[in-house]
Structure formats: structure tokens, C-alpha cells
Coordinates of C-alpha atoms in Angstrom, one line a residue:
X11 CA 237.1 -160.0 -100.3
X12 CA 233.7 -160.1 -101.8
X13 CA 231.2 -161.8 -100.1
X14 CA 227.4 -162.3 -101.0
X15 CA 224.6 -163.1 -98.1
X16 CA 221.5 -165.0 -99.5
X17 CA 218.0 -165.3 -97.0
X18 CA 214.8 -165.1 -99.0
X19 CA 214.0 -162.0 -97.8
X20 CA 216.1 -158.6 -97.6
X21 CA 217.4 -158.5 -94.1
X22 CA 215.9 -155.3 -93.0
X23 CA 212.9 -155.9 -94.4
X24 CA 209.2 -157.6 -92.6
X25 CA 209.6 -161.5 -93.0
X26 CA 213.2 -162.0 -92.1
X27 CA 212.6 -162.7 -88.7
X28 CA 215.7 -163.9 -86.4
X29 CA 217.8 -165.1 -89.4
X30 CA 217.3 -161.4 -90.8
X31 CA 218.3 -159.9 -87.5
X32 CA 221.7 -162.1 -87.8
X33 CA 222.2 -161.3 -91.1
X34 CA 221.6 -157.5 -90.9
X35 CA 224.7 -157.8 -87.8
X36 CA 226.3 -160.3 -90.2
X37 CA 226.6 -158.0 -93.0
X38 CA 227.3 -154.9 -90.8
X39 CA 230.1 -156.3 -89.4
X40 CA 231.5 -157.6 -92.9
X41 CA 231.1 -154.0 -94.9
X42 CA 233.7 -152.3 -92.6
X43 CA 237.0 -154.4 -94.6
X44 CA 234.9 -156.5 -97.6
X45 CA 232.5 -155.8 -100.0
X46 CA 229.3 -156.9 -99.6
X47 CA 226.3 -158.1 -101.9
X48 CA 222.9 -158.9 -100.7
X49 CA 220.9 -161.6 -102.2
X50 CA 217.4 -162.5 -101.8
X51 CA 214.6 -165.1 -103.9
X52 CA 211.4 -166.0 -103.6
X53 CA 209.6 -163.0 -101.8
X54 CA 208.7 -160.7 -104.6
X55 CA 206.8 -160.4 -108.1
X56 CA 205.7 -158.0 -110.4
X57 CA 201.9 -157.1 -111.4
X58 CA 203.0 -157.0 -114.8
X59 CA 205.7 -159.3 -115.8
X60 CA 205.5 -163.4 -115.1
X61 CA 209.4 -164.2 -116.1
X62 CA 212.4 -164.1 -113.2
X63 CA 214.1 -161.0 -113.3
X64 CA 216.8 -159.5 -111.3
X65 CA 216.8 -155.9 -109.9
X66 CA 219.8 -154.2 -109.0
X67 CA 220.1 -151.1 -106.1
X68 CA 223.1 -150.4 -104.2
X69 CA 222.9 -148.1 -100.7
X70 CA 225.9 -149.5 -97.9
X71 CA 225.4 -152.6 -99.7
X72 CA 225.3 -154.0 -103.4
X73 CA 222.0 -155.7 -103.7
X74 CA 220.5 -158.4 -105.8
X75 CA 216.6 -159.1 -105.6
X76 CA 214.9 -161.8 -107.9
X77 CA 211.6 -161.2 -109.0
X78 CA 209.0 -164.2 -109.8
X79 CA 210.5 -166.6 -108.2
X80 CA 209.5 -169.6 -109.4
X81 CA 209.4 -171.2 -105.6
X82 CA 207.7 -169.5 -103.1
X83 CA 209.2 -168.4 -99.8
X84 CA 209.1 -168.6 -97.4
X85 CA 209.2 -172.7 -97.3
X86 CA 205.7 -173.1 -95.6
X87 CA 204.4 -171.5 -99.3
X88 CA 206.5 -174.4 -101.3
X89 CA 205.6 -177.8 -98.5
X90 CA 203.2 -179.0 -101.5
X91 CA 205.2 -178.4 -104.5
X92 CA 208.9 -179.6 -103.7
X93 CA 208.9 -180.5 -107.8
X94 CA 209.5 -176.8 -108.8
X95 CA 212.7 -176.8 -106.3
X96 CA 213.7 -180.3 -108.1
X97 CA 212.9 -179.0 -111.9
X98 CA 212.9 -175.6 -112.5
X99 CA 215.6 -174.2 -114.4
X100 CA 214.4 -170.7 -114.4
X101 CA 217.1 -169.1 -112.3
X102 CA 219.7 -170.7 -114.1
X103 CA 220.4 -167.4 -115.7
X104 CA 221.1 -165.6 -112.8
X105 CA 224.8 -167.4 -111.0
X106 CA 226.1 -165.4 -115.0
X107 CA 224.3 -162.6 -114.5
X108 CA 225.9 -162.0 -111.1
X109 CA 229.6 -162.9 -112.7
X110 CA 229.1 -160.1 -115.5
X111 CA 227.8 -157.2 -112.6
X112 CA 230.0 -158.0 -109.9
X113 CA 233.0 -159.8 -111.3
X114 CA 234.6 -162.5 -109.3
X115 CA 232.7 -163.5 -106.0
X116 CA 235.0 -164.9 -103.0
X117 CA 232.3 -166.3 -100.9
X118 CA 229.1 -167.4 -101.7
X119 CA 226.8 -167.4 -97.7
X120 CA 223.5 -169.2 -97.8
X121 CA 221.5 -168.5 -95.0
X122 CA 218.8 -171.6 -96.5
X123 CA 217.7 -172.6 -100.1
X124 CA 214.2 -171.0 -99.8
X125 CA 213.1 -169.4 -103.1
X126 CA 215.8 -171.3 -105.0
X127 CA 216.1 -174.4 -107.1
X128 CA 218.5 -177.1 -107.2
X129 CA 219.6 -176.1 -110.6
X130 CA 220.6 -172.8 -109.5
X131 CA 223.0 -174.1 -107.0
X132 CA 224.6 -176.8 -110.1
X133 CA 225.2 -173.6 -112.0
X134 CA 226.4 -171.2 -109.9
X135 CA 229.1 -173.6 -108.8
X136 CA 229.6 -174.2 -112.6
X137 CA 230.1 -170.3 -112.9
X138 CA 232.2 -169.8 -109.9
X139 CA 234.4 -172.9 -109.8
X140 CA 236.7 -171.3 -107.4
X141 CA 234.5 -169.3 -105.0
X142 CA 234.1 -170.8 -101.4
X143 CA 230.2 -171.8 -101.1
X144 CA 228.9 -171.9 -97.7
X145 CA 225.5 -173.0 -96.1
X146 CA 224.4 -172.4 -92.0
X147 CA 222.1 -174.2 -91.2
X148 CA 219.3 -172.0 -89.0
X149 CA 217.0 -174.4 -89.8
X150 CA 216.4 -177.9 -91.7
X151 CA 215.0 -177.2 -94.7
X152 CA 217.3 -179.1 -96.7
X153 CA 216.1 -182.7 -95.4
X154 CA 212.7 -181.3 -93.9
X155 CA 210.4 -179.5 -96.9
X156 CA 208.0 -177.9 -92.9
X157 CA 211.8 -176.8 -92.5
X158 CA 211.7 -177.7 -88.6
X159 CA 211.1 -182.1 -88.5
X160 CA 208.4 -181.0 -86.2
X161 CA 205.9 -184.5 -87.5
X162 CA 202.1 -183.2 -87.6
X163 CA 202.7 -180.4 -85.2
X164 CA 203.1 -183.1 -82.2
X165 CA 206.8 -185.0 -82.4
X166 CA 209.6 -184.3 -83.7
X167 CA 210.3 -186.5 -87.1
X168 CA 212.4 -189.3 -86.5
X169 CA 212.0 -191.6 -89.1
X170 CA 210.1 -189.7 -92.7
X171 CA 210.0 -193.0 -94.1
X172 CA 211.7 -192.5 -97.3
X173 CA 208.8 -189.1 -97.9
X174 CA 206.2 -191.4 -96.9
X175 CA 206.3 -189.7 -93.6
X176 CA 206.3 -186.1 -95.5
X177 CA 202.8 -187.0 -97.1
X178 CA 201.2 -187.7 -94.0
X179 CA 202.6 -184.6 -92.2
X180 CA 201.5 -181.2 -93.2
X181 CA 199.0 -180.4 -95.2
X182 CA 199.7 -177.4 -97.4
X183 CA 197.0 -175.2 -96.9
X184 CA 198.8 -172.2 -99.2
X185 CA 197.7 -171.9 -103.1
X186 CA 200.8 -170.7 -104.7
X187 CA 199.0 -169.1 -107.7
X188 CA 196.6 -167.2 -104.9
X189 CA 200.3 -165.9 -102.5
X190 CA 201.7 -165.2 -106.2
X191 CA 198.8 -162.9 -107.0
X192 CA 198.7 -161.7 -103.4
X193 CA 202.2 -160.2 -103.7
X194 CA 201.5 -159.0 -107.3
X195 CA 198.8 -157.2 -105.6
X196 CA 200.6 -155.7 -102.8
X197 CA 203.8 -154.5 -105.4
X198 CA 200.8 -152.8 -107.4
X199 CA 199.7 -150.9 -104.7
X200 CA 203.0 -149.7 -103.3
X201 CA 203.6 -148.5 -107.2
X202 CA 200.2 -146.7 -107.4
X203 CA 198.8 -146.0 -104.0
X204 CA 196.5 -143.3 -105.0
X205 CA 194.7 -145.8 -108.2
X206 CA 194.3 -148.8 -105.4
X207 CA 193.0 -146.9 -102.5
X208 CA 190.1 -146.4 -105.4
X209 CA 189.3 -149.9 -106.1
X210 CA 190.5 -151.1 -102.5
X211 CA 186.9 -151.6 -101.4
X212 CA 186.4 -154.1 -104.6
X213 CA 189.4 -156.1 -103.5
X214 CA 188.6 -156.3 -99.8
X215 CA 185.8 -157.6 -100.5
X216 CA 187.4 -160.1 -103.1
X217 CA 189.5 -161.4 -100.1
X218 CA 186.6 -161.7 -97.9
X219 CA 184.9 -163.6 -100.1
X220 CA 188.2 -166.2 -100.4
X221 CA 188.2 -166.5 -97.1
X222 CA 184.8 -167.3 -96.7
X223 CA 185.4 -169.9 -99.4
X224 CA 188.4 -171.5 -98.0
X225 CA 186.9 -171.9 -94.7
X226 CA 184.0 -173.7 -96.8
X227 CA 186.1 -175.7 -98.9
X228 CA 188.6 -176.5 -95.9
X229 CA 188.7 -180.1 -93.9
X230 CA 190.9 -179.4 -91.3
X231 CA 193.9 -177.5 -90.4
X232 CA 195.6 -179.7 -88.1
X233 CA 195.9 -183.6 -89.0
X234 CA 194.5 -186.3 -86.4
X235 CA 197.6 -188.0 -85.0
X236 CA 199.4 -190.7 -85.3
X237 CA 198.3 -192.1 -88.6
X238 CA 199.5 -194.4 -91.0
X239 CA 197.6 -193.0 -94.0
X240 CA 199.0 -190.5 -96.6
X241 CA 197.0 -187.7 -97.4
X242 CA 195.1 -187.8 -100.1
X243 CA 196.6 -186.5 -103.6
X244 CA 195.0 -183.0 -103.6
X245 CA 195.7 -182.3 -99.7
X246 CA 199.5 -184.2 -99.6
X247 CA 200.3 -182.2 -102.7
X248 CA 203.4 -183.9 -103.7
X249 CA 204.3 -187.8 -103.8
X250 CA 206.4 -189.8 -101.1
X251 CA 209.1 -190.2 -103.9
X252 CA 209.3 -186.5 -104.3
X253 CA 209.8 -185.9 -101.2
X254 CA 212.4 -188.2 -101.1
X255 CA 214.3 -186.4 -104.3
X256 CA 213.9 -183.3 -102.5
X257 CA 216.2 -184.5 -99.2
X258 CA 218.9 -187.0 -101.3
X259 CA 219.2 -184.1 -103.8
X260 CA 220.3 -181.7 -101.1
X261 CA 221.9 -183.9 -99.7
X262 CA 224.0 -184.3 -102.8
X263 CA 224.0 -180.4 -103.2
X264 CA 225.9 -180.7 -99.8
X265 CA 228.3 -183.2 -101.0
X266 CA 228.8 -181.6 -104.3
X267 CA 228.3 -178.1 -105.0
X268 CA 228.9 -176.7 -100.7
X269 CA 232.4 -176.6 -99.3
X270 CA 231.2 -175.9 -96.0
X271 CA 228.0 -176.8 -94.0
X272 CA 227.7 -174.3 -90.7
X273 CA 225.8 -175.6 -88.0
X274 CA 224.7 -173.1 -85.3
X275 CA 225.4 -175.8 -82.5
X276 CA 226.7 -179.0 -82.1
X277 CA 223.3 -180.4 -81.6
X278 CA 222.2 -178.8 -85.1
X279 CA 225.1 -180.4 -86.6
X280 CA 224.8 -183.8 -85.2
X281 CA 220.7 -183.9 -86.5
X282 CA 221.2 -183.2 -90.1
X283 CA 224.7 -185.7 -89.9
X284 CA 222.0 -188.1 -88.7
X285 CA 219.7 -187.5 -91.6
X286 CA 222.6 -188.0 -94.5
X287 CA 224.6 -184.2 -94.5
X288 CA 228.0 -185.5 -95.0
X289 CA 229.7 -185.2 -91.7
X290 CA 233.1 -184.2 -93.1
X291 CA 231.8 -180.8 -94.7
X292 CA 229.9 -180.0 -91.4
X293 CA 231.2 -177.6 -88.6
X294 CA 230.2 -175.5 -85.6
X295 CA 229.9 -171.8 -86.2
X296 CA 228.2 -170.5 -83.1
X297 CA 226.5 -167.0 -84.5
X298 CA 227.6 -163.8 -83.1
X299 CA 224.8 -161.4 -81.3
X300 CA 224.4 -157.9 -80.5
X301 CA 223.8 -158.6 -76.6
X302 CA 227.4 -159.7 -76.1
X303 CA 228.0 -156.2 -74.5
X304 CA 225.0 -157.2 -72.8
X305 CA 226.2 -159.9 -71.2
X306 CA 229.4 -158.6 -70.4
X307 CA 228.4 -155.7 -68.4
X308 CA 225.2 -157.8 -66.7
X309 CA 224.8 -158.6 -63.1
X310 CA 224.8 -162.8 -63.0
X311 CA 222.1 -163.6 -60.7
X312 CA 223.7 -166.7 -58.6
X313 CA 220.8 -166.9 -56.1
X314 CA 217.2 -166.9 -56.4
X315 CA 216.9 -163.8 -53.4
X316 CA 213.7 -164.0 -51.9
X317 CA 212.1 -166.5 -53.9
X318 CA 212.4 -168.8 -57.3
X319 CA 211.2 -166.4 -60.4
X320 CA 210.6 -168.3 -63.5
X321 CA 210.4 -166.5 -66.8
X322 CA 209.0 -167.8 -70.1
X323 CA 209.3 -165.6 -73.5
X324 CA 208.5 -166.3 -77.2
X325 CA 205.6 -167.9 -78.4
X326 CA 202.7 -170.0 -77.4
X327 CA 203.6 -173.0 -80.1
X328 CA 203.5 -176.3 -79.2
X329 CA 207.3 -177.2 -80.6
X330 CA 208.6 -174.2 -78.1
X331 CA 207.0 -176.3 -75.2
X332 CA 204.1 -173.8 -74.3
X333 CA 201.7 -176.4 -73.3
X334 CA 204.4 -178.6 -71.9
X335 CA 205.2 -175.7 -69.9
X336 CA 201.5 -175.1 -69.0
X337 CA 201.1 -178.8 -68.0
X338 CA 204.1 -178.7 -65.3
X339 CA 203.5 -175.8 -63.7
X340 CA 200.1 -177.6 -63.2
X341 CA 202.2 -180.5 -61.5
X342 CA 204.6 -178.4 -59.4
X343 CA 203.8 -179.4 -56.2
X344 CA 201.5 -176.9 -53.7
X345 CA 204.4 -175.7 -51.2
X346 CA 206.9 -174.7 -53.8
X347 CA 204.6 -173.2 -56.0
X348 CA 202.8 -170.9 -53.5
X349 CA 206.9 -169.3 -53.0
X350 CA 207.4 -169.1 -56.8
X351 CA 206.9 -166.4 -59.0
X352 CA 205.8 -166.7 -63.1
X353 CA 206.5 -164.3 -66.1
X354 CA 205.3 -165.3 -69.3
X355 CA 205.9 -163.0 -72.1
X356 CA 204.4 -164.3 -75.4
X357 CA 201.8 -163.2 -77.8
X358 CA 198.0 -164.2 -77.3
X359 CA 197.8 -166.3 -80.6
X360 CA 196.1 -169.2 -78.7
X361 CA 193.1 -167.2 -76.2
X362 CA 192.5 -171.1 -74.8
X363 CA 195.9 -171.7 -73.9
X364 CA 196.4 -167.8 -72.2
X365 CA 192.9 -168.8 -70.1
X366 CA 194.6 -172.3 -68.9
X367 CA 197.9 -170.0 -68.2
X368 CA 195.5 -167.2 -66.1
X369 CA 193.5 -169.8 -64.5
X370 CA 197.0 -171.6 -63.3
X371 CA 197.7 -168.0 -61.5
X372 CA 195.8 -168.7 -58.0
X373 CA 198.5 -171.8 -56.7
X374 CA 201.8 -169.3 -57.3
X375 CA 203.3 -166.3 -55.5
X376 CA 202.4 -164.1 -58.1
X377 CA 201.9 -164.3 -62.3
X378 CA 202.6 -162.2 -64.8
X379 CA 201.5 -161.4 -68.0
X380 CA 202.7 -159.8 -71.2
X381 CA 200.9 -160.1 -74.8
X382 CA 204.6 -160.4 -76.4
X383 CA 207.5 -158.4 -75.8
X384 CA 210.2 -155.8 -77.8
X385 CA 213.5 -155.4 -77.2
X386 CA 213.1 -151.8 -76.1
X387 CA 210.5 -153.5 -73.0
X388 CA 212.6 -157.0 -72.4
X389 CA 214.5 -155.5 -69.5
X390 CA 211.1 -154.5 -68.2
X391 CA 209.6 -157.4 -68.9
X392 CA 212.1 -159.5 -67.3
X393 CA 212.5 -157.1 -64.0
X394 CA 213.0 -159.8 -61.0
X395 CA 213.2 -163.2 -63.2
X396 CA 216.0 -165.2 -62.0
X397 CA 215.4 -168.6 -63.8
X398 CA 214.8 -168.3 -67.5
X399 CA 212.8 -171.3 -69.3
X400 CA 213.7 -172.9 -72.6
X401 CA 211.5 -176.5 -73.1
X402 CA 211.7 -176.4 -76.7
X403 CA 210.2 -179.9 -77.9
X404 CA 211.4 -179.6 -81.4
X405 CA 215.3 -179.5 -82.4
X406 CA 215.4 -175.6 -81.8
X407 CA 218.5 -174.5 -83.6
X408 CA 219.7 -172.0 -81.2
X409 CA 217.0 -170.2 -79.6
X410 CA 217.5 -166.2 -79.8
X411 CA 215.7 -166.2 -76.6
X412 CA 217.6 -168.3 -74.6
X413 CA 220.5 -165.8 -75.9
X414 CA 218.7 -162.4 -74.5
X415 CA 218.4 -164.3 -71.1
X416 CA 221.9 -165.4 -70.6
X417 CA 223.1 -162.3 -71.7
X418 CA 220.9 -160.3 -69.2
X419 CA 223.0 -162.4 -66.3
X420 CA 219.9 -164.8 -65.9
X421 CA 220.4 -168.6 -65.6
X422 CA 218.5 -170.6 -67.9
X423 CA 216.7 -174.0 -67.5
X424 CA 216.9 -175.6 -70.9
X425 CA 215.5 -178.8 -72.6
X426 CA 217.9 -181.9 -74.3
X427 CA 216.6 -180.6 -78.0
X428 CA 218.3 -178.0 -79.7
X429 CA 221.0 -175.8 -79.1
X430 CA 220.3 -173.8 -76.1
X431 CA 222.0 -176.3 -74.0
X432 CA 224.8 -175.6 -75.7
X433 CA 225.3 -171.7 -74.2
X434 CA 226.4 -173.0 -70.7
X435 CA 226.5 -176.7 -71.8
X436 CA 225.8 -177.9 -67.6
X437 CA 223.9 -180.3 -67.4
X438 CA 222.7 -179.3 -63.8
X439 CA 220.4 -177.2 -65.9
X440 CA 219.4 -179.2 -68.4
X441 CA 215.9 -181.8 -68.6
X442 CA 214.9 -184.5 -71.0
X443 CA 212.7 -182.8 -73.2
X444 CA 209.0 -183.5 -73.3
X445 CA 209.6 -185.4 -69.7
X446 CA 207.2 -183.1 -66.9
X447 CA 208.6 -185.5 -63.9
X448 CA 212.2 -184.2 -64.8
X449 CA 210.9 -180.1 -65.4
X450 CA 209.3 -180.5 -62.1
X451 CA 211.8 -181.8 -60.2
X452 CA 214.4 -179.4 -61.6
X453 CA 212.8 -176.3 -60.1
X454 CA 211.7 -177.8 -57.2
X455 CA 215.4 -178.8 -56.6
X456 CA 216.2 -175.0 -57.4
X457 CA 213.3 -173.5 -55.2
X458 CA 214.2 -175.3 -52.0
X459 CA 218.3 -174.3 -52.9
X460 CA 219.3 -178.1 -53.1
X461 CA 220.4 -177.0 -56.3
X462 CA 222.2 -173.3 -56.2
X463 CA 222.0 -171.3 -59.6
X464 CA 225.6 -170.1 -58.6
X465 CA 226.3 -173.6 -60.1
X466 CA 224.9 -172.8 -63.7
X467 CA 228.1 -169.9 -64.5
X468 CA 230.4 -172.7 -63.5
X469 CA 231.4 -173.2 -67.2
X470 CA 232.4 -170.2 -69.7
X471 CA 229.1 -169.3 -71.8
X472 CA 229.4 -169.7 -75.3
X473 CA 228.0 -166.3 -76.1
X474 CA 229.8 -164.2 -79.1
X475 CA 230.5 -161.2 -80.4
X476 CA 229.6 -160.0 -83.7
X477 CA 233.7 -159.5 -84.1
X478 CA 233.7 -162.9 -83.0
X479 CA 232.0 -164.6 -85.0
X480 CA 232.8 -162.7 -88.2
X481 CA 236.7 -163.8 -86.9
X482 CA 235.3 -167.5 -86.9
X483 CA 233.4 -167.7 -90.5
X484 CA 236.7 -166.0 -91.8
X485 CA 238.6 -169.5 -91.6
X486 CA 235.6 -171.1 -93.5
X487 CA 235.2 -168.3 -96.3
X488 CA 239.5 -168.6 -96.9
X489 CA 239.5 -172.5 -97.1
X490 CA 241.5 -172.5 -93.3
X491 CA 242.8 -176.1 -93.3
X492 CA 242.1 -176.0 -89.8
X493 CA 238.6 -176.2 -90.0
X494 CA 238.6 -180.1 -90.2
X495 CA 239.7 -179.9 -86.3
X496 CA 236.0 -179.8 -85.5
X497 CA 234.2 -183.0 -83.6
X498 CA 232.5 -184.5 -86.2
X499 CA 236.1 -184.9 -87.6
X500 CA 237.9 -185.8 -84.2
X501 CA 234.7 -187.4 -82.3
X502 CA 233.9 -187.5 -79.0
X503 CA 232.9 -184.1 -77.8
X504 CA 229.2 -185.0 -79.0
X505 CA 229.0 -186.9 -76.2
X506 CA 229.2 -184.2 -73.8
X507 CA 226.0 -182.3 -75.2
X508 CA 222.6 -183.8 -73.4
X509 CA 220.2 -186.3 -75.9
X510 CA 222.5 -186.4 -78.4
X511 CA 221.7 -190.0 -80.0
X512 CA 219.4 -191.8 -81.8
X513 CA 218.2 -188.5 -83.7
X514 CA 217.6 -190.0 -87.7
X515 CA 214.2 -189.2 -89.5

């Protein structure tokens, strides 16, 4: 079988982030019985050409890279411009250009539509009327052009008022024409190192000067919230109506031109069914991970010892819950707190919020501090946790993090949003998200054993294999009939995942 991966960005390369870890596994796995092409858009351009082009290379893999994109990636570059998604026909050329290198295609795997237009997808389904086209959905993209319905950096999107909503939500602060030249730049320089290390002092100063001028010219990062006025035309970038064209028409795409719609979790699914996908092309492909050995071989912690010992790791955003974290630790109640213990692991990228964390660190047991975390440390870092913490605000799709905990044997407290409910699915050990009354009480409950974590391995954890998973896509990439037996076809097993309900933006 031959099988191409598409992220924006090559999966081994800076950028790819936690889809790019999955899809380096992903097409590992694959490459011991299939062939295996890797595609990528939207990430690269050339100093000296302006026109899409596509560059060929083969190592363990056959690989496909677009040049000159004509949408940036990754989405946060493109939020202002969802026109060039809906227009461009420039990489119509490519879907043929693939056919006539590679031959016929089995599977087509889209890991998200970032650095590709509409038009592209039209033709390549036009060009490979028989190949099985297949979307997972790591993110929402498709009806969110901020990819994560995370409304003004505060709420999560509920209703985006037909793009009305989109206008008043993010303003792009990206030129395209200045990441464009940016990355022109950067290829220059990796071509002649020696030639640019002469003129580099000309172009840092070039970019200080930018920056100084964009600081100038800027209003505001971060727009005051709620409001019911649309950014103006030059900070909005794109119309409501636009914005609305950009979600029906994938939407369509979905309906159309994808014969399967993967959703990481159930919760994933159920959001973008809420928001128009067609519920009869979506289904649950939980991804596989490396730590499944991990998890088999770890040591489940069933008691919390001599004392509760919370652990927090990722990053200081809002949408993870940082400062919702921050603000009930404040509220967790003088006794319990001087017996409990706190590990934060996450990089200083907000100094204001690490000085509310440090000055929290009188009324506990004991806290700890790391500026971020490897995987080579994690063990380290998470020496003596026995409660991991997971209050995503925003739909997290399935949190990586709250995998590495489970798999390390450590019980995790998780919010209602997202998918990292779904790993032990108990609801023992799961809180309304955004509510500090119901964190609070939670690990009270746990500290003073009224609540044993023995309790949270009472269910089998939906943590996977590699093998697995690969074993799983299988019945999607050969058109398995059985496939339809998924619950948004029979119904009903929604209702056994926390929050799920009333989710449409």
C-alpha cells in the first residue's frame, strides 16, 4: 500500500511540534510493510523564485516539499487572509504532479489543511478518484481559521456568529509579505552561509529597526473583552462573510472530497459534529504513542503515601488553565494545603504569572519549580508526583501531557474540555472546567483519602501502541465497512464522556 502523510511542516523538522512527533511514529511504524511518501506546504520559499514548486528527496521515505506556498503555515500566519485558502488555484498543479512521480496513491493522510487551498483538495480527488482521503483532526482548523475556538484568548467560541465572531477575535499581528521574506531570508543563508555572515550585521539591524517600528505602529496585542464591535478593516483582515466561506467550504470539503474524518477523542469528534462536520464520515481514532511500553512496565501509584503531590507540566497559556490553576491553589483551604506538595514544570514565558506561582509557595508542603521540561528530565521532574493536573479550558484535543502522566503510572485530575478525560474516562477524576469550587474540592477530597486514587485504574486506560493504532487506521485507509460501528453512527456512548453538550460556535 502506498500511503502519503501531509503536516505543513516535515516531521522531523523545528515547527512540527506534537503532531510532528505523531507523525514521525506514524510514518515509522507504516515504512516497515507500505511505502511511504511525506508531504508538507506552506513552510518554505526560495530567495530566488516567487512560483510553487515541488522538490523531490527520498532517504527511508519518499518526500514531497512545496515551495512558495501561497498560504502561510503555520495557520496563525494565514488568520487574516482566509481568501487565498478560498481562491488560490496555485497548487492545482501539484495532486498530477504527484500521479506522474509516484503512480497510484492508496491513501491520502491529512494531518490539517495548513499551507493548502481548497482547490487543491477539489483536484486531487479529481486525480485520484479511487484513493481513500483521510483527515484527523489534531486540531480545528477547518471551522476555526485561530485553529483552537479559543474566542479572544479568554472563552472558548461557542457561537462565531456566522464569521462575525471571527472579526472580533484575533487580530492578525503577522504580515505575510514580511514571514514570506523572513523565510526567503533564512533559505538564503543556509544556501550561502559564508556571503550572509558578511552582510548579517546590515540585516540585524534591518530587523531591529522592524521591530521597533511595529511596536510603534502596534495598538494592542490582546483585544479588550467581551465586545460586540468588529475590528476594524486593516486589524480584522478579512470580512465576517469570508470567514464564513472559509468554515461551510470545509465543511463541504468534508462532505465531498474526505471519506473519513478521524477524531482523536470522542470529545474532538462531538465539537466539530456540533459545528457542521457531517457526523456520518466522523470516527474515533485514538493516536498511538511511544510511552505505551511506558505505561506498561510503570508502577500505578494507588495512594498518595505520605502526602497529596500535585504535578502541573506544559505551558503557562491561559487555554491550558495556568492561571485557573494559579487561582485554586490560592483557594485550597489552609490545612490541606500546608500537607500538599506542588510541581510545576512549564516554561517562564509569562515572568508575572511564575512570581504569583513563587509567591503561592509559603501556604504548601513544599513547591517546585522547573523552567520547562525534556523528555530525557520528565522522570526527574516528576520524582514523587502522585496526582497529575490537566485544567485545560479550551477543547484540548488530546493533551500529550496528560499521556506521559498516565503512562508513568500517575493518576491524573482532568477538566470536562477535551480529550484527556477520555484516557481513564472516570468521572471520579474529572471537574467542570473553568469551575475553581469543583478543582478545589476534588483535591481536597483526595488529600484527606475520602477519595482514594486506587479508584482512578478502576477502568482500562485508553492508551495505545504505535502497532495499535497503525492496526486501527488500517480499517479506515481499506474502506472497512465496519467503521460505521462508531457512536456518532449508533449514539449513545457520547453520553458517557463529562460536558459533552451544548458545544456549537
Amino acid at each position: 500500500m502506498r500511503v502519503l502523510l501531509y503536516n505543513f511542516v516535515q516531521p522531523e523538522e523545528p515547527g512540527a511540534g506534537g503532531v510532528g512527533v505523531y507523525l514521525n511514529n506514524l510514518a515509522k511504524a507504516l515504512v516497515k510493510d507500505h511505502d511511504v511518501i511525506l508531504l508538507s506546504s506552506g513552510d518554505r520559499y526560495s530567495p530566488r523564485q516567487r512560483e510553487p514548486r515541488v522538490e523531490f528527496s527520498e532517504d527511508a521515505y519518499h518526500r514531497a516539499v512545496v515551495i512558495n506556498s501561497p498560504v502561510l503555515a503555520p495557520a496563525a500566519y494565514s488568520f487574516g487572509d482566509p481568501d487565498i485558502y478560498l481562491t488560490s488555484k496555485d497548487l492545482d498543479f501539484i495532486p498530477a504532479l504527484l500521479a506522474e512521480k509516484y503512480g497510484k496513491i492508496d491513501v491520502f493522510h491529512f494531518q490539517n489543511i495548513e499551507g493548502l487551498t481548497k482547490s487543491f483538495f477539489v483536484t486531487l480527488r479529481q486525480v485520484f478518484p479511487d484513493a481513500q482521503i483521510v483527515y484527523s483532526v489534531h486540531n480545528y482548523h477547518p471551522v476555526c481559521p485561530r485553529v483552537s475556538l479559543w474566542y479572544q484568548d479568554r472563552v472558548v467560541c461557542t457561537d462565531y456568529r456566522d464569521g462575525v465572531g471571527c472579526t472580533m477575535c484575533l487580530a492578525p499581528i503577522f504580515d505575510p509579505n514580511y514571514i514570506r521574506a523572513r523565510r526567503r531570508l533564512m533559505a538564503l543563508e543556509e544556501s550561502y552561509p559564508r556571503a550572509m555572515a558578511i552582510v548579517s550585521p546590515l540585516v540585524s539591524l534591518a530587523k531591529r529597526g522592524r521591530r521597533l517600528l511595529l511596536k510603534v505602529r502596534q495598538k494592542a496585542d490582546v483585544i479588550e473583552a467581551p465586545t460586540s464591535a468588529a475590528l476594524s478593516s486593516s486589524q480584522s483582515g478579512a470580512s465576517s462573510a469570508s470567514y464564513a466561506d472559509f468554515r461551510k467550504s470545509n465543511i463541504a470539503l468534508f462532505e465531498d472530497v474526505f471519506d473519513r474524518v478521524l477524531a482523536v477523542s470522542k470529545r474532538t469528534g462531538q465539537v466539530i459534529i456540533d459545528r457542521g462536520v457531517p457526523a456520518h464520515k466522523v470516527s474515533v481514532s485514538y493516536i498511538g504513542t511511544a510511552h505505551k511500553s511506558t505505561y506498561l512496565t510503570s508502577t500505578k501509584i494507588r495512594d498518595i503515601g505520605s502526602g497529596l503531590h500535585l504535578g502541573y507540566i506544559g505551558y503557562m497559556g491561559t487555554d491550558k488553565g495556568f492561571n485557573f490553576l494559579l487561582e485554586c491553589l490560592e483557594k485550597i483551604p489552609a490545612d490541606v494545603a500546608a500537607e500538599v506538595t506542588v510541581t510545576i514544570a512549564a516554561k517562564n514565558t509569562f515572568p508575572e504569572r511564575r512570581a504569583r506561582m513563587e509567591n503561592l509557595a509559603p501556604r504548601f508542603k513544599a513547591l517546585r519549580y522547573f523552567d520547562g521540561y525534556t523528555h530525557s528530565n520528565l522522570d526527574m521532574v516528576l520524582s514523587g508526583v502522585n496526582l497529575g493536573l490537566i485544567p485545560v479550558l479550551w477543547e484540548d484535543n488530546l493533551p500529550q501531557t496528560a499521556i506521559e502522566l498516565v503512562s508513568r503510572g500517575i493518576p491524573i485530575l482532568t477538566s470536562d474540555r477535551g480529550g484527556a478525560q477520555e484516557i481513564a474516562h472516570n468521572p471520579k477524576f474529572i471537574f467542570k472546567s473553568g469551575e475553581h469550587d469543583a478543582f478545589v474540592d476534588q483535591v481536597c477530597r483526595i488529600s484527606r483519602r475520602e477519595l482514594e486514587l486506587n479508584e482512578f485504574w478502576d477502568r482500562d486506560m485508553n492508551v495505545f501502541s504505535m502497532d495499535e493504532h497503525v492496526e486501527d487506521l488500517m480499517r479506515h485507509y481499506r474502506k472497512d465497512d465496519r467503521w460505521t460501528a462508531d457512536p456518532y453512527q449508533a449514539g449513545g456512548e457520547m453520553d458517557a464522556v463529562a460536558g459533552v453538550g451544548g458545544l456549537a460556535g
